[in-house]
Amino acid sequence: MDPRRVHAALSLLADRRWRTLGELVRETGAPRRSVESLLAGLSLEHTGGDRFRLTPEQGAEIAESLRTGYRPLDPADPVGHLLPEYAAVVERVAGLIERAPRARHVLDHVSATPETVVRRALLLGARFWLPGTRLLCVGDHDLTSLAVGLVHPGVQTTVVDVDERILAYIDERAAELGLDVRTRWADLRLGLPASAVEYADLAVTDPPYTPEGVGLFVARAVQGLRDQGQGRVLLAYGASDRTPMLALKVQQALQDLNLVSEAVYPDFNSYFGAEAIGSRADLYVLRPTGKSLPAAAARADRFATAIYTQGPQAVEARTAEGASPDVAGLHPDVLVGDWRKQVLPQVPRVRLTTWLAKPYAARVRHAAVALPPGLETALVRVLLATRAEHVRVFLSEAPGDLADEAASLAAVYELTRRGSAVEAVRTPSSTGDQTQRIVRAILDRAHGKVANVWRDALLDAHAGLTKRQARAIVADAAPWARDVTLLELPLHRLRDLPTAVRASLDLVTAAPAG
């Protein structure tokens, strides 16, 4: 009853050109298993490698059948006719995608084609009024933020992602292109960055294609909308036509968030890979209702660590909850994370999300933190969130090279490896030069707005400086510091902090008195 993709594959094979399995998947949108089943019933010639074509006899037979019974059908594409006008943008986006960091399969990364990314930007402009609009990209391995900036320069975009490489790359390219794009680090299982909450008019996400992944990313996107009555969430999601129950579970997750599917554009998104779903995905336009935000707040924190389709964070790889590391000789004032009840039952416990959301009320000298599999990238933020003298962070496996983490925390912690744990010892308050003292002041108040803490540190160091002058100097030296806490900044911003602070002090010297 739905032969469109099979007929498209047969049509390609009937022209007697050599094809690969991957080419047939990408050009037809048929799942890999469907194409494999089709090929198994045909008479094929092989090159000896992975390329094949129909035999002359069967090619002629199928060509005749298709001539009388096949009518090509393009999926709904409301902006395809606009694409030729933006050929230069497509070419530029293709270059950006080609130079982007390699995909990380454990994060379910699959790159969208340049045409797909530009068509997303065109659809936003065709369907919504964009001048002065704020866009939130909940994950952006596809670089949708850059495409939107190129097509609609008036849109202000914030990108939230867990991949430090992607955040650094987007920052570099946005600066080169003069685009209004800012980046925030977040593992969405731990919450949406404070500066992204109720920030956007529109949100775009291409999440892991599991019910858990889609539910979590869309819930965070809903939390990022500043007007639930007018905002929209654009979701890219695809499933094989062989697995309708998986698609049903995803749609049930969307229904649980009380979202209206205003539109579903089939096969709107094309990818380099993802052959299991035919290298295609639909595009959903979702509209929140009055019950969506409460549902998102209630459900987002319930999603398990496992949200991906592969790797240690895969849905199939769920492990028993609760950590039971070796705490012999450890006398913590607080246990952070998910710990088994029998581990130091008399010690107060704090959830990771609470630990990162606000300062802990009591004084802490020694802290023990349990990070479950998949949340290792939160290590730096967890350490910054406390002013304890000694912190031991237990990981699911022995940590690798800690060079990036050590460089980011050099002004406040000394890091060492201890089996599968990371030992962090707080260094004495800096008695070095002004740059070191200001950097330390910022790192010591990780929950505060970076620009505000920085401004106050400049005022403390220079009595003749006015608050307005200090604020302007910080904005000039580090425009990325506005309205953001230290815990949201990507690692490359943390590593660059001493250089930026030094630049602000140079500006103080040049500032007029009073």
XYZ file of C-alpha atoms in Angstrom:
514
model
C 0.000 0.000 0.000
C 2.995 2.352 0.414
C 5.357 1.484 -2.447
C 6.770 4.965 -3.046
C 10.278 4.328 -1.694
C 10.542 0.846 -3.224
C 9.470 2.177 -6.614
C 11.985 5.006 -6.304
C 14.769 2.476 -5.625
C 13.677 0.341 -8.573
C 13.625 3.414 -10.799
C 17.221 4.213 -9.854
C 18.294 0.617 -10.461
C 16.539 0.458 -13.805
C 18.837 3.039 -15.390
C 21.689 0.462 -15.285
C 24.118 2.788 -13.462
C 26.310 1.309 -10.744
C 24.909 2.020 -7.262
C 25.872 1.391 -3.658
C 23.463 0.404 -0.930
C 24.103 3.709 0.845
C 23.284 5.713 -2.283
C 19.970 3.924 -2.677
C 19.087 4.620 0.953
C 19.983 8.319 0.779
C 18.289 8.999 -2.567
C 15.031 7.188 -1.784
C 14.581 7.595 1.962
C 13.949 3.860 2.316
C 15.328 2.184 5.470
C 18.485 0.157 4.913
C 16.752 -3.121 5.782
C 14.014 -2.434 3.215
C 16.592 -1.808 0.490
C 18.483 -4.947 1.487
C 15.268 -6.982 1.243
C 14.521 -5.495 -2.169
C 17.992 -6.270 -3.513
C 17.813 -9.843 -2.236
C 14.983 -10.528 -4.703
C 16.602 -8.995 -7.779
C 19.059 -10.204 -10.403
C 22.149 -8.063 -9.874
C 25.569 -7.592 -11.397
C 28.435 -6.744 -8.997
C 31.692 -4.872 -9.531
C 33.431 -7.106 -7.016
C 33.108 -4.349 -4.415
C 30.029 -2.703 -2.946
C 28.580 -1.407 -6.230
C 25.912 -3.220 -8.238
C 23.243 -2.816 -10.923
C 20.411 -4.795 -12.449
C 21.094 -7.322 -15.157
C 20.061 -6.091 -18.628
C 17.099 -8.469 -18.754
C 15.622 -7.519 -15.391
C 16.463 -3.851 -15.902
C 14.361 -3.786 -19.073
C 11.528 -5.659 -17.374
C 11.398 -3.309 -14.394
C 11.745 -0.207 -16.569
C 8.667 -1.283 -18.534
C 6.695 -1.984 -15.349
C 7.563 1.389 -13.893
C 6.676 3.154 -17.144
C 3.074 1.976 -16.830
C 2.607 1.917 -13.049
C 5.066 4.271 -11.303
C 4.332 7.899 -10.541
C 6.991 9.725 -8.469
C 5.701 11.504 -5.377
C 7.764 14.133 -3.586
C 7.202 14.525 0.152
C 5.738 17.778 1.409
C 8.309 20.549 1.029
C 6.939 24.040 1.598
C 10.254 25.840 0.940
C 12.033 23.696 -1.656
C 11.213 26.237 -4.368
C 13.200 28.879 -2.451
C 16.417 26.870 -2.305
C 17.884 27.910 -5.710
C 17.809 31.537 -4.571
C 20.038 30.596 -1.625
C 22.567 28.469 -3.504
C 25.449 30.599 -2.192
C 24.281 30.059 1.394
C 24.018 26.310 0.804
C 27.588 26.309 -0.506
C 28.856 28.240 2.509
C 26.993 25.970 4.947
C 28.462 22.943 3.149
C 31.930 24.290 3.911
C 31.017 24.881 7.550
C 29.700 21.322 7.908
C 32.751 19.854 6.189
C 35.128 21.547 8.655
C 33.008 20.848 11.750
C 34.169 18.423 14.483
C 33.674 14.759 13.685
C 30.427 13.140 14.773
C 30.355 11.378 18.142
C 28.291 8.238 17.774
C 27.715 7.930 21.538
C 25.794 11.210 21.264
C 23.810 9.942 18.240
C 25.415 12.532 15.985
C 24.494 12.299 12.301
C 25.084 15.387 10.164
C 22.204 16.867 8.215
C 22.889 17.867 4.623
C 23.594 21.553 3.870
C 20.341 21.789 1.920
C 18.407 20.499 4.942
C 19.957 23.021 7.307
C 19.252 25.939 4.972
C 15.683 24.721 4.372
C 15.122 24.758 8.140
C 16.147 28.412 8.164
C 13.904 29.140 5.179
C 10.933 27.436 6.815
C 11.366 29.547 9.947
C 11.242 32.697 7.820
C 8.332 31.494 5.710
C 6.142 30.443 8.630
C 7.043 32.948 11.367
C 7.757 36.663 11.730
C 11.484 36.693 12.543
C 12.696 40.317 12.944
C 13.783 40.697 16.574
C 13.129 37.024 17.265
C 15.131 34.855 19.647
C 15.898 31.284 18.631
C 17.023 28.477 20.926
C 18.882 25.521 19.397
C 18.585 22.612 21.818
C 21.655 20.761 20.583
C 23.205 21.905 17.311
C 25.581 19.398 15.776
C 23.898 20.262 12.438
C 24.906 23.963 12.711
C 21.336 25.173 12.224
C 22.263 28.263 14.260
C 24.809 29.371 11.646
C 22.435 28.757 8.742
C 19.706 30.809 10.430
C 22.197 33.600 11.052
C 23.225 33.638 7.396
C 19.634 33.668 6.112
C 18.091 35.843 8.857
C 20.753 38.164 10.372
C 18.190 39.807 12.646
C 17.623 36.647 14.687
C 19.451 36.295 18.009
C 20.340 32.644 18.604
C 21.491 30.730 21.663
C 22.920 27.241 21.250
C 22.776 24.766 24.138
C 24.914 21.642 23.726
C 26.909 19.117 25.756
C 29.675 18.782 23.150
C 32.451 21.256 23.949
C 33.922 20.892 20.450
C 30.682 21.972 18.792
C 30.317 24.975 21.090
C 33.884 26.141 20.396
C 33.428 25.660 16.649
C 30.141 27.581 16.547
C 31.667 30.447 18.551
C 34.638 30.666 16.178
C 32.554 30.552 13.007
C 29.910 32.975 14.336
C 32.650 35.488 15.183
C 34.161 35.132 11.704
C 30.786 35.585 10.006
C 29.569 38.364 12.305
C 26.506 36.379 13.434
C 24.521 37.006 16.627
C 25.012 33.505 18.054
C 25.994 32.646 21.620
C 26.747 29.271 23.149
C 25.933 27.604 26.462
C 27.132 24.294 27.866
C 24.503 21.987 29.325
C 23.780 18.346 29.818
C 20.021 18.533 29.445
C 19.556 15.702 31.916
C 20.785 18.158 34.547
C 18.648 21.063 33.389
C 18.500 23.934 30.948
C 21.038 26.759 31.510
C 19.543 29.560 33.552
C 20.145 32.102 30.777
C 18.193 29.937 28.317
C 15.092 29.490 30.496
C 12.139 31.499 29.104
C 14.534 33.032 26.588
C 13.302 32.186 23.100
C 10.371 32.757 20.773
C 11.198 29.614 18.778
C 13.184 26.472 19.535
C 14.717 23.924 17.183
C 15.956 20.469 18.154
C 17.193 17.309 16.434
C 17.496 15.009 19.467
C 18.465 11.374 19.988
C 15.746 9.315 18.304
C 14.528 7.492 21.407
C 11.308 8.304 23.288
C 13.491 9.334 26.239
C 15.747 11.528 24.121
C 12.936 13.224 22.223
C 10.905 13.715 25.402
C 13.835 15.288 27.281
C 15.043 17.600 24.508
C 11.541 18.807 23.657
C 10.729 19.350 27.340
C 13.818 21.552 27.675
C 12.840 23.377 24.484
C 9.423 24.131 25.993
C 11.129 25.467 29.130
C 13.195 27.732 26.889
C 10.161 29.524 25.386
C 9.328 32.918 26.874
C 5.720 32.969 25.613
C 3.989 29.613 25.800
C 0.980 30.998 23.954
C 2.956 32.138 20.900
C 6.145 30.048 20.885
C 6.804 26.961 18.766
C 9.182 24.013 18.904
C 10.503 22.551 15.648
C 11.475 18.908 16.065
C 13.364 16.698 13.617
C 12.492 13.052 14.195
C 12.567 9.993 11.984
C 11.794 6.293 12.347
C 11.981 3.349 10.009
C 8.688 2.380 8.390
C 9.445 -1.037 9.859
C 9.157 0.253 13.451
C 5.832 2.085 13.810
C 5.677 1.248 17.531
C 8.851 3.265 18.145
C 7.332 6.245 16.367
C 4.173 5.786 18.431
C 6.169 5.862 21.691
C 7.839 9.103 20.603
C 4.513 10.668 19.716
C 3.151 9.549 23.083
C 6.080 11.348 24.736
C 5.044 14.498 22.862
C 1.433 13.977 23.898
C 2.566 13.644 27.520
C 3.956 17.162 27.164
C 0.520 18.378 26.015
C 1.848 19.643 22.693
C -0.197 20.196 19.531
C 1.343 18.938 16.287
C 0.525 21.908 14.053
C 2.308 20.374 11.088
C 4.410 17.347 10.176
C 6.513 17.657 7.021
C 7.499 14.131 5.945
C 11.110 13.467 4.934
C 11.975 17.153 5.377
C 15.420 16.371 6.829
C 18.125 14.455 4.954
C 21.337 13.147 6.551
C 24.788 11.832 5.757
C 24.169 8.443 7.354
C 21.271 7.242 9.540
C 20.567 4.546 6.970
C 18.425 2.591 9.435
C 15.749 5.266 8.991
C 16.417 5.888 5.309
C 18.693 8.893 6.000
C 15.518 10.964 6.389
C 13.482 12.444 9.213
C 10.204 14.332 9.427
C 9.950 17.884 10.739
C 7.319 18.519 13.413
C 6.005 21.986 14.239
C 4.822 21.741 17.857
C 2.703 24.301 19.660
C 2.577 24.373 23.481
C -0.697 24.535 25.355
C -1.401 25.911 28.796
C -0.433 22.533 30.254
C 2.862 22.086 28.400
C 5.203 24.026 30.689
C 4.033 22.321 33.922
C 4.285 18.957 32.166
C 7.802 19.762 30.934
C 8.924 20.785 34.428
C 7.404 17.670 35.975
C 8.696 15.207 33.399
C 12.116 16.541 32.406
C 13.749 15.644 35.721
C 12.359 12.101 35.568
C 14.213 11.087 32.427
C 16.946 8.545 33.090
C 20.602 9.000 32.204
C 20.139 6.635 29.252
C 18.629 8.600 26.358
C 20.739 7.590 23.362
C 20.605 4.651 20.947
C 24.208 3.466 21.409
C 27.158 3.572 23.801
C 27.151 3.567 27.618
C 24.266 6.060 27.662
C 22.038 3.978 25.410
C 18.521 3.140 26.529
C 19.407 -0.556 26.324
C 22.434 -0.023 28.582
C 20.577 1.071 31.700
C 22.277 0.046 34.947
C 21.036 -0.189 38.490
C 20.678 3.258 40.007
C 22.754 4.391 42.926
C 26.533 4.462 43.349
C 28.526 2.306 45.749
C 32.140 3.508 45.439
C 34.890 2.932 47.959
C 34.578 5.705 50.546
C 37.031 4.209 53.036
C 38.873 6.963 54.863
C 36.550 9.595 53.429
C 34.564 11.793 55.808
C 32.394 14.014 53.590
C 30.091 16.731 54.845
C 27.731 16.034 51.946
C 27.082 13.342 49.333
C 26.192 14.731 45.915
C 24.420 12.627 43.320
C 22.712 9.255 43.481
C 24.096 7.106 46.320
C 22.867 3.827 47.728
C 21.100 4.164 51.059
C 23.618 2.054 52.941
C 26.541 4.333 52.011
C 27.196 6.756 54.892
C 23.499 7.000 55.780
C 24.095 9.783 58.333
C 25.594 12.183 55.771
C 23.299 14.756 54.070
C 22.570 14.147 50.381
C 21.978 16.530 47.520
C 20.778 15.828 43.980
C 23.125 16.804 41.160
C 20.517 19.112 39.673
C 20.123 20.940 43.008
C 23.884 21.161 43.501
C 24.267 22.871 40.127
C 21.195 25.077 40.403
C 22.089 27.036 43.545
C 24.802 27.351 46.220
C 24.673 24.795 49.027
C 23.466 26.471 52.204
C 25.854 24.853 54.706
C 29.628 25.182 54.763
C 31.344 22.215 53.148
C 34.958 21.211 53.797
C 34.816 17.753 52.225
C 32.391 16.606 49.517
C 31.887 13.317 47.687
C 30.186 13.314 44.292
C 28.871 10.344 42.274
C 28.611 10.934 38.535
C 26.692 8.204 36.679
C 27.793 6.950 33.242
C 27.371 9.592 30.578
C 27.567 12.611 32.886
C 31.366 12.802 33.038
C 31.322 16.079 31.100
C 29.691 17.712 34.141
C 32.895 17.242 36.163
C 34.173 20.815 35.860
C 30.777 22.333 36.653
C 30.239 20.087 39.667
C 33.602 21.139 41.080
C 32.961 24.824 40.428
C 29.583 24.560 42.175
C 31.250 24.036 45.568
C 33.846 25.862 47.636
C 34.869 22.741 49.519
C 38.508 22.290 50.461
C 38.501 18.729 49.186
C 36.209 17.052 46.645
C 36.308 13.478 45.436
C 34.288 12.758 42.302
C 33.552 9.100 41.578
C 33.171 8.185 37.917
C 31.870 5.018 36.292
C 35.346 4.229 34.948
C 38.900 5.536 35.284
C 39.188 9.062 33.861
C 41.413 9.722 30.892
C 43.525 12.789 30.286
C 42.386 15.619 32.554
C 44.362 18.321 30.751
C 41.344 20.373 29.650
C 39.686 20.134 33.037
C 42.911 21.003 34.860
C 43.503 24.014 32.612
C 39.988 25.306 33.228
C 40.258 24.901 37.005
C 43.948 25.783 37.474
C 43.173 28.944 39.437
C 41.086 27.142 42.053
C 41.755 23.369 42.151
C 44.583 20.892 41.812
C 43.330 17.699 40.166
C 44.714 14.184 40.511
C 43.427 10.771 39.462
C 42.668 8.170 42.108
C 41.500 4.965 40.431
C 38.094 5.724 38.954
C 37.825 8.932 40.965
C 39.087 12.474 40.527
C 40.569 14.153 43.578
C 40.244 17.949 43.698
C 42.061 19.959 46.371
C 41.272 23.639 46.620
C 44.281 25.910 46.439
C 44.693 28.900 48.805
C 43.168 32.160 47.647
C 45.408 33.784 45.112
C 47.990 36.274 46.313
C 49.283 36.783 42.791
C 48.725 39.710 40.459
C 45.405 41.417 39.833
C 44.541 39.117 36.947
C 44.916 36.027 39.117
C 42.919 37.546 41.973
C 40.021 38.559 39.725
C 39.950 35.183 37.981
C 39.852 33.494 41.381
C 37.018 35.777 42.516
C 34.982 34.783 39.464
C 35.659 31.070 39.898
C 34.755 31.253 43.597
C 31.235 32.485 42.759
C 30.204 30.096 40.037
C 26.457 30.532 40.604
C 26.629 34.305 40.155
C 26.414 36.166 36.859
C 29.944 36.293 35.486
C 29.677 39.914 34.362
C 28.425 41.058 37.783
C 31.112 39.215 39.754
C 33.779 40.484 37.365
C 32.475 44.051 37.643
C 32.568 43.925 41.460
C 36.096 42.505 41.415
C 37.251 45.402 39.224
C 35.638 47.878 41.623
C 37.409 46.260 44.575
C 40.738 46.475 42.773
C 40.300 50.082 41.548
C 38.649 52.452 43.986
C 38.324 55.281 41.444
C 36.318 53.200 38.998
C 32.564 53.750 38.761
C 30.091 50.887 38.499
C 29.043 52.049 35.034
C 32.657 52.140 33.870
C 33.348 48.680 35.268
C 30.262 47.249 33.616
C 31.223 48.756 30.244
C 34.788 47.458 30.531
C 33.601 43.891 31.172
C 31.172 44.097 28.255
C 33.972 45.299 25.991
C 36.514 42.696 27.120
C 34.072 39.771 27.228
C 30.711 40.344 25.502
C 30.016 36.609 25.983
C 29.918 37.088 29.774
C 26.617 38.944 29.873
C 23.660 37.202 31.542
C 25.521 33.926 32.001
C 26.809 32.029 35.027
C 30.164 30.306 35.117
C 28.456 26.912 35.104
C 26.955 27.582 31.656
C 30.124 28.717 29.926
C 31.803 26.308 27.501
C 35.275 25.161 28.527
C 37.000 27.281 25.892
C 35.552 30.384 27.551
C 36.794 29.235 30.963
C 40.276 28.620 29.578
C 40.271 32.074 27.969
C 39.105 33.804 31.148
C 42.579 34.943 32.352
C 43.291 36.526 28.954
C 39.956 38.344 28.984
C 40.472 39.540 32.571
C 43.912 40.850 31.634
C 42.332 42.736 28.730
C 39.780 44.292 31.084
C 42.558 45.520 33.354
C 44.249 47.140 30.361
C 40.979 48.923 29.655
C 40.837 50.109 33.287
C 44.231 51.715 32.859
C 42.996 53.514 29.753
C 39.694 54.609 31.321
C 39.293 58.291 32.307
C 39.178 59.034 36.025
C 35.878 59.230 37.890
